[in-house]
CSV table of C-alpha atoms and ligand atoms in Angstrom, one decimal:
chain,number,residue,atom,x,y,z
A,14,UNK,CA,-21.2,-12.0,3.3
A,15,UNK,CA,-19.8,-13.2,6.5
A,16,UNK,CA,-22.9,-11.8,8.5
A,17,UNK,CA,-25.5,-9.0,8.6
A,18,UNK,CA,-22.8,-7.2,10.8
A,19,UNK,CA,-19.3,-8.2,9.2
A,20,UNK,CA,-18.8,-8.2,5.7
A,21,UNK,CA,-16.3,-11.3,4.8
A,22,UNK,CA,-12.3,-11.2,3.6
A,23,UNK,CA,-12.5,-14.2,1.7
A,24,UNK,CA,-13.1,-12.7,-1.6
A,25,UNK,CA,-11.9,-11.7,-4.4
A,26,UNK,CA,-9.4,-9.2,-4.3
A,27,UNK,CA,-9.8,-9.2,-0.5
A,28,UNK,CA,-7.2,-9.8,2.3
A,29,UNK,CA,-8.7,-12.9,3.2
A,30,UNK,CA,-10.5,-14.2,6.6
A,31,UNK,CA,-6.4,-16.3,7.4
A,32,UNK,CA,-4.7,-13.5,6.8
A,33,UNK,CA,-6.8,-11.3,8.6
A,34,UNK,CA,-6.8,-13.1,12.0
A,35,UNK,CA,-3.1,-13.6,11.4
A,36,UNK,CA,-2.7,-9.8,11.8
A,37,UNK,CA,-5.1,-9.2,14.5
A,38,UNK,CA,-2.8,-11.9,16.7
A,39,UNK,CA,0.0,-9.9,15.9
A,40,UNK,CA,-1.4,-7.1,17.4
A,41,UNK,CA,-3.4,-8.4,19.9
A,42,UNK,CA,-2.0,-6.7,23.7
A,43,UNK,CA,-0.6,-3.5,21.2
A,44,UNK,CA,-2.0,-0.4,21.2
A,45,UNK,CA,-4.0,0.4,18.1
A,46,UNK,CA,-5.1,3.6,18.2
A,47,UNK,CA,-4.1,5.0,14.9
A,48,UNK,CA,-4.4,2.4,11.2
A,49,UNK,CA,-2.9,3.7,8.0
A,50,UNK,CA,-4.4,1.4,5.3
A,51,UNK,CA,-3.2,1.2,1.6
A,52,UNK,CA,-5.5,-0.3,-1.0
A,53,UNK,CA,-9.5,0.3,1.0
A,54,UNK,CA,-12.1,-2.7,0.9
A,55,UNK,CA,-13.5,-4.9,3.0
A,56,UNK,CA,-10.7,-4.9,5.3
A,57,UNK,CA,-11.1,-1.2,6.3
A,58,UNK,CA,-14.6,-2.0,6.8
A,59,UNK,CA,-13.5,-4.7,9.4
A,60,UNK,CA,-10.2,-2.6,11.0
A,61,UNK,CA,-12.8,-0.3,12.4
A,62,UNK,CA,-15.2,-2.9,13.4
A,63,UNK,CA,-12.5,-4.6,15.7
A,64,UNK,CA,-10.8,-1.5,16.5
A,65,UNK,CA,-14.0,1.2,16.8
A,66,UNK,CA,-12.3,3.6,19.1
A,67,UNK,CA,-8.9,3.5,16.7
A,68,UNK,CA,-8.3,6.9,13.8
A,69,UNK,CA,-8.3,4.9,10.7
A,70,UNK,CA,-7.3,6.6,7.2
A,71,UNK,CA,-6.8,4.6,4.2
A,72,UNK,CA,-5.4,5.7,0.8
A,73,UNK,CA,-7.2,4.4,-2.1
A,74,UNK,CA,-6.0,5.2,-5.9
A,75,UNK,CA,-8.9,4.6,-7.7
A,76,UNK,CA,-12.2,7.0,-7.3
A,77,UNK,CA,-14.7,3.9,-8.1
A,78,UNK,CA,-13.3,1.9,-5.0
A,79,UNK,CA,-13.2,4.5,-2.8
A,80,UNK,CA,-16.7,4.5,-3.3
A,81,UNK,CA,-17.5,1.3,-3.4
A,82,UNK,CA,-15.5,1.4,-0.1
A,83,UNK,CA,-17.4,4.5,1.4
A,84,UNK,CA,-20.7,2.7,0.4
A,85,UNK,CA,-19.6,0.0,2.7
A,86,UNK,CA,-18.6,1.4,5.6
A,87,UNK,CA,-22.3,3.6,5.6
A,88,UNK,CA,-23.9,-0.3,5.0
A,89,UNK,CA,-22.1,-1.2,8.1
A,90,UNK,CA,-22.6,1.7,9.9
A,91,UNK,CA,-19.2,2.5,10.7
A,92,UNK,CA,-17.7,5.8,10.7
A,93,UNK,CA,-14.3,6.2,12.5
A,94,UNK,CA,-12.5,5.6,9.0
A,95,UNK,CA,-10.8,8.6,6.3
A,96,UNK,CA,-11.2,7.1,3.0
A,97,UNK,CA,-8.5,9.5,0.9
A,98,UNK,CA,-8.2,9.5,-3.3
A,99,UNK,CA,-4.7,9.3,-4.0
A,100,UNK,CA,-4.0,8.7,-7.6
A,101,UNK,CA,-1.1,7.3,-8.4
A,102,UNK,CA,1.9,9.3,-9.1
A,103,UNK,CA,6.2,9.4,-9.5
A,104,UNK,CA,7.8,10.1,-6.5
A,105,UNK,CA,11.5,10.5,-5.9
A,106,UNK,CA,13.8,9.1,-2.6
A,107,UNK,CA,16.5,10.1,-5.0
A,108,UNK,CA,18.1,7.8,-6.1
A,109,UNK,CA,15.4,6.0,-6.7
A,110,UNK,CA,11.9,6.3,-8.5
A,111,UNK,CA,8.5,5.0,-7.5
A,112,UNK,CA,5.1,5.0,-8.7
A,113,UNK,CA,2.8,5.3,-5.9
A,114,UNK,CA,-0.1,7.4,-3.6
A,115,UNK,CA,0.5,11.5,-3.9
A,116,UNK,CA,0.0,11.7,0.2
A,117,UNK,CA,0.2,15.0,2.0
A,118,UNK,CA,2.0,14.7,5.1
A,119,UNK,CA,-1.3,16.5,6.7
A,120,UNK,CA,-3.5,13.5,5.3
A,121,UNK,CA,-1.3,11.0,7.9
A,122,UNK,CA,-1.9,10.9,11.4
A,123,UNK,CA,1.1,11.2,13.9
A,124,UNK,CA,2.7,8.1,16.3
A,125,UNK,CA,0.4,5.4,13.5
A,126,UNK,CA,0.0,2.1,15.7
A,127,UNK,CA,0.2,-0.7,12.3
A,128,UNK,CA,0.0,0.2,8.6
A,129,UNK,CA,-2.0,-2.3,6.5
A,130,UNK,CA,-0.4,-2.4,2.9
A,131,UNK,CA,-2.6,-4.2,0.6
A,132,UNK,CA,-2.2,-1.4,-2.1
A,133,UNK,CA,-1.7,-0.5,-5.1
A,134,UNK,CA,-2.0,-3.1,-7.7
A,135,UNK,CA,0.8,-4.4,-8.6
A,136,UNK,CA,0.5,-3.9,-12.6
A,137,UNK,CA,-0.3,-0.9,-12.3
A,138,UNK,CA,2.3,0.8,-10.1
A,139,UNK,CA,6.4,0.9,-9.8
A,140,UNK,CA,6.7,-0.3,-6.4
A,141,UNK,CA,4.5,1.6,-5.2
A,142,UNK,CA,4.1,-0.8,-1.9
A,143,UNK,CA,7.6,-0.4,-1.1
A,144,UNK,CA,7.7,3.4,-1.5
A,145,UNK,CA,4.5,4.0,1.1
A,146,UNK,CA,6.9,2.9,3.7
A,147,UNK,CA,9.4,5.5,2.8
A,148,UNK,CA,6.9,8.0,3.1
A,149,UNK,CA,5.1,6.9,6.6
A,150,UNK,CA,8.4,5.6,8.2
A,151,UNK,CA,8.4,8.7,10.3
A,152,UNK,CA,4.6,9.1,11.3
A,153,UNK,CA,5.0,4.9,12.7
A,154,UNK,CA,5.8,5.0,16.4
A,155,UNK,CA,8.5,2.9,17.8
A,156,UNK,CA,7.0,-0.7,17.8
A,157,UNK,CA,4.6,-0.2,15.1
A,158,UNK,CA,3.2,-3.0,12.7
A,159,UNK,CA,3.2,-3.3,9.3
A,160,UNK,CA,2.0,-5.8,7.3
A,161,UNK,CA,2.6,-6.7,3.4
A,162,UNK,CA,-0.4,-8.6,1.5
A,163,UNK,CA,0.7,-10.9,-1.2
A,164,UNK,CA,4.7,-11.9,0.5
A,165,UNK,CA,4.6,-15.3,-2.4
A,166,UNK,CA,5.2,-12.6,-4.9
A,167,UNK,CA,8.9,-12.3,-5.6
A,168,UNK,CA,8.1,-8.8,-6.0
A,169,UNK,CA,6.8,-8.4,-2.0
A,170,UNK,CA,9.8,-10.4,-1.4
A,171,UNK,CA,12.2,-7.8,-3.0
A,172,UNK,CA,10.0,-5.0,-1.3
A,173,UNK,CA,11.1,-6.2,2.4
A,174,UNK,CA,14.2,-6.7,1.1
A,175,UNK,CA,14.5,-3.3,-0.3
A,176,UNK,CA,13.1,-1.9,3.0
A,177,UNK,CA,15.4,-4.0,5.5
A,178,UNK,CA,18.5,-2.8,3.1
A,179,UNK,CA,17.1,1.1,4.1
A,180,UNK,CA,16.1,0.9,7.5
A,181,UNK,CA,18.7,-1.7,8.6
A,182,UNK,CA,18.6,-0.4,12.2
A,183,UNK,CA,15.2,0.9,12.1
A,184,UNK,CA,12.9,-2.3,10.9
A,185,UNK,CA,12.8,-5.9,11.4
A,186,UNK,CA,10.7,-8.7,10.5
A,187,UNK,CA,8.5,-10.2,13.2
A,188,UNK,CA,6.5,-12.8,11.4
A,189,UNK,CA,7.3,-14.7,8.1
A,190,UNK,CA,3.8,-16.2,6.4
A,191,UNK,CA,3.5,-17.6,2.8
A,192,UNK,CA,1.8,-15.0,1.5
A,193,UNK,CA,1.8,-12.4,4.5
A,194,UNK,CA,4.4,-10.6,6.6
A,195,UNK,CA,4.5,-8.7,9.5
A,196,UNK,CA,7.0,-6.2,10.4
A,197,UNK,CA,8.1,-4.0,13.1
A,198,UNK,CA,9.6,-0.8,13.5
A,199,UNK,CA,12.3,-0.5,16.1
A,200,UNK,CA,13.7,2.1,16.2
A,201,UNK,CA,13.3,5.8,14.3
A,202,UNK,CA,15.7,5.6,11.6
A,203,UNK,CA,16.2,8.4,8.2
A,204,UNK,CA,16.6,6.3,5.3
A,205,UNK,CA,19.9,5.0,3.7
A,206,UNK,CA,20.4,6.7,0.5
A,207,UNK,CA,22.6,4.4,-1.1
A,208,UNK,CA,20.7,1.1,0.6
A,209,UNK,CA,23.3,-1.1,-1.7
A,210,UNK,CA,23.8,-2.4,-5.2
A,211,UNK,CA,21.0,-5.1,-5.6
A,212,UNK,CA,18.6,-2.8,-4.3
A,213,UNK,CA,19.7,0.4,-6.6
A,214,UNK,CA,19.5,-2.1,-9.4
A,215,UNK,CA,16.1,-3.9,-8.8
A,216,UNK,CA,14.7,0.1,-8.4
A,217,UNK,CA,16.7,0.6,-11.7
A,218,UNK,CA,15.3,-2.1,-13.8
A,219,UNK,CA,11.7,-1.6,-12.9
A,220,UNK,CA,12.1,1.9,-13.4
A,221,UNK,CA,13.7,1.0,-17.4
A,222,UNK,CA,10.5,-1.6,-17.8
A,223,UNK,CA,7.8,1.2,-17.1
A,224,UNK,CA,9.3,3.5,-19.2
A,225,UNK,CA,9.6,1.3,-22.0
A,226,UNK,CA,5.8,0.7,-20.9
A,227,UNK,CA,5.2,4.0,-21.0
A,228,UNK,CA,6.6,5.2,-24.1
A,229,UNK,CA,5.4,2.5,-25.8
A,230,UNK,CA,1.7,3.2,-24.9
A,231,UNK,CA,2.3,7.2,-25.4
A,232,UNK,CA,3.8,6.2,-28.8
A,233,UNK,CA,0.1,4.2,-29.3
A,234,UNK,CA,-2.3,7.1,-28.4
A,235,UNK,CA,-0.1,9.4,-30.4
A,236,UNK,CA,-0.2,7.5,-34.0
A,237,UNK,CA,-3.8,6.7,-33.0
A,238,UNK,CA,-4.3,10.1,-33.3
A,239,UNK,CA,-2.4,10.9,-36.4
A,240,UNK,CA,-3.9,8.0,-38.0
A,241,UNK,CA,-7.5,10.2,-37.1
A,242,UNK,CA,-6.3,13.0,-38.7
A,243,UNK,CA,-5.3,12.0,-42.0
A,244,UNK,CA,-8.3,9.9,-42.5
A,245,UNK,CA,-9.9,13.7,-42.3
B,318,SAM,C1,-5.8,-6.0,-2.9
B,318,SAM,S1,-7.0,-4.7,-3.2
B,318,SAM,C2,-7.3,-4.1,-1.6
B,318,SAM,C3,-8.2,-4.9,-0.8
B,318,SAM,C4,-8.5,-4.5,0.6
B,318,SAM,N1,-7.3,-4.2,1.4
B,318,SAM,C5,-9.3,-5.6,1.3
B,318,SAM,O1,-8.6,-6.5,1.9
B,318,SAM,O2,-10.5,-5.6,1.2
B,318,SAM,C6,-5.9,-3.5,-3.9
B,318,SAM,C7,-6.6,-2.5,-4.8
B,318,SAM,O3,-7.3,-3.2,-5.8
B,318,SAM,C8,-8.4,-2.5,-6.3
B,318,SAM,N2,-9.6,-3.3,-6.2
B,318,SAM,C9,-10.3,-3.6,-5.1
B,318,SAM,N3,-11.3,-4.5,-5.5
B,318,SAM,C10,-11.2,-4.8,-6.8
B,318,SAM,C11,-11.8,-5.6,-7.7
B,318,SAM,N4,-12.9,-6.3,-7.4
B,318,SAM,N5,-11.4,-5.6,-9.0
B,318,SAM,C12,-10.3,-4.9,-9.4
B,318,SAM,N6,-9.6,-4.1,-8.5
B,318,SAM,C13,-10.0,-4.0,-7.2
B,318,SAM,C14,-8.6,-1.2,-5.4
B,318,SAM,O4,-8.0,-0.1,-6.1
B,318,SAM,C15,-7.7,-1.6,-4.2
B,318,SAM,O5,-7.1,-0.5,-3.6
């Protein structure tokens, strides 16, 4: 606990108190008047402490967390936030697949001021922080903010490049950290289908890995199940 009135980012599975301040700099002298968050916690507790006045929604994928989250905004007494359940799902930007949050377009507010993406885990999705982006892009205003949690990963790395190769004039990077990264969106942009090679083949691979993942698991539960019934 960071006090009786914030709860604190350094822990585990949090964004981090560093990281944190990093991204209110960034958009310190913005307007924030709109937050799309991607993985809820502590840090959508402490979005609408600094920004009370601000429409927050976040997307959460897992039911217990969104709870957990819920209970901690009501601890904190803090009730501009949307906590939505999103499980996890495939979604298409043909030609590429991603595992990531089902979102209705009616769930996201219009003109969004920064998008926090700290969501979902990465073991359990198929780029499913890269794919948000392709599915907010047009709700951002011109001269939003978004930030990527956990840039040291080569797979965060791959995600800005992946989103640079898409939105070439629509995106840029506006600050570089170790494990953070802050971009902005310049101008409004429809994605790039064909977004190159390297990027159509690092969509491609992941894509072959989870469903070798996949089938392997399926393939599991079914002789688990066979196994049950001739031991009848
Ligand atoms: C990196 S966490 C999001 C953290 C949040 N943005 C924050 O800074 O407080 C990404 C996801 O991990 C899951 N998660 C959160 N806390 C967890 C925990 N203690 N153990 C396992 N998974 C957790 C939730 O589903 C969450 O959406």
């Amino acid at each position: 606990m960071k006090s009786k009135t914030e709860p604190s980012l350094d822990a585990p599975w949090a964004l981090g108190e560093k990281k944190y301040n990093l991204i209110l700099k960034a958009l310190d002298n913005r307007r924030v008047e709109k937050i799309v968050e991607f993985g809820s916690g502590t840090s959508t507790v402490r979005l609408a402490q600094d920004y009370p006045r601000a429409e927050i929604v976040s997307f959460e994928h897992d039911r217990k967390f969104q709870q957990e989250t819920t209970n901690l905004l009501k601890r904190f007494k803090v009730s501009n936030v949307c906590i939505h359940y999103r499980p996890l799902k495939v979604a298409c930007f043909f030609p590429r697949l991603f595992l990531t949050y089902s979102l209705q377009e009616n769930m996201l507010p219009r003109n969004l001021d920064f998008s926090l993406i700290d969501g979902p885990v990465e073991r359990q999705t198929l780029r499913g922080r890269e794919a948000v982006l392709y599915l907010i892009f047009p709700f951002l205003r011109v001269g939003a903010l978004i930030a990527l949690d956990d840039y040291h990963r080569k797979s965060e790395q791959a995600v800005v490049r992946n989103w640079l190769a898409t939105y070439k004039n629509g995106l840029g990077v506006i600050q570089e950290y170790e494990d953070l990264v802050i971009l902005e969106k310049t101008a409004h942009q429809l994605p790039t289908r064909f977004p190159g090679v390297s990027v159509l083949k690092d969509n491609w691979s992941i894509t072959g890995i989870l469903a070798i993942r996949t089938f392997h698991r399926e393939k599991r539960k079914l002789n688990g199940t066979l196994n049950k019934w001739i031991r009848k």
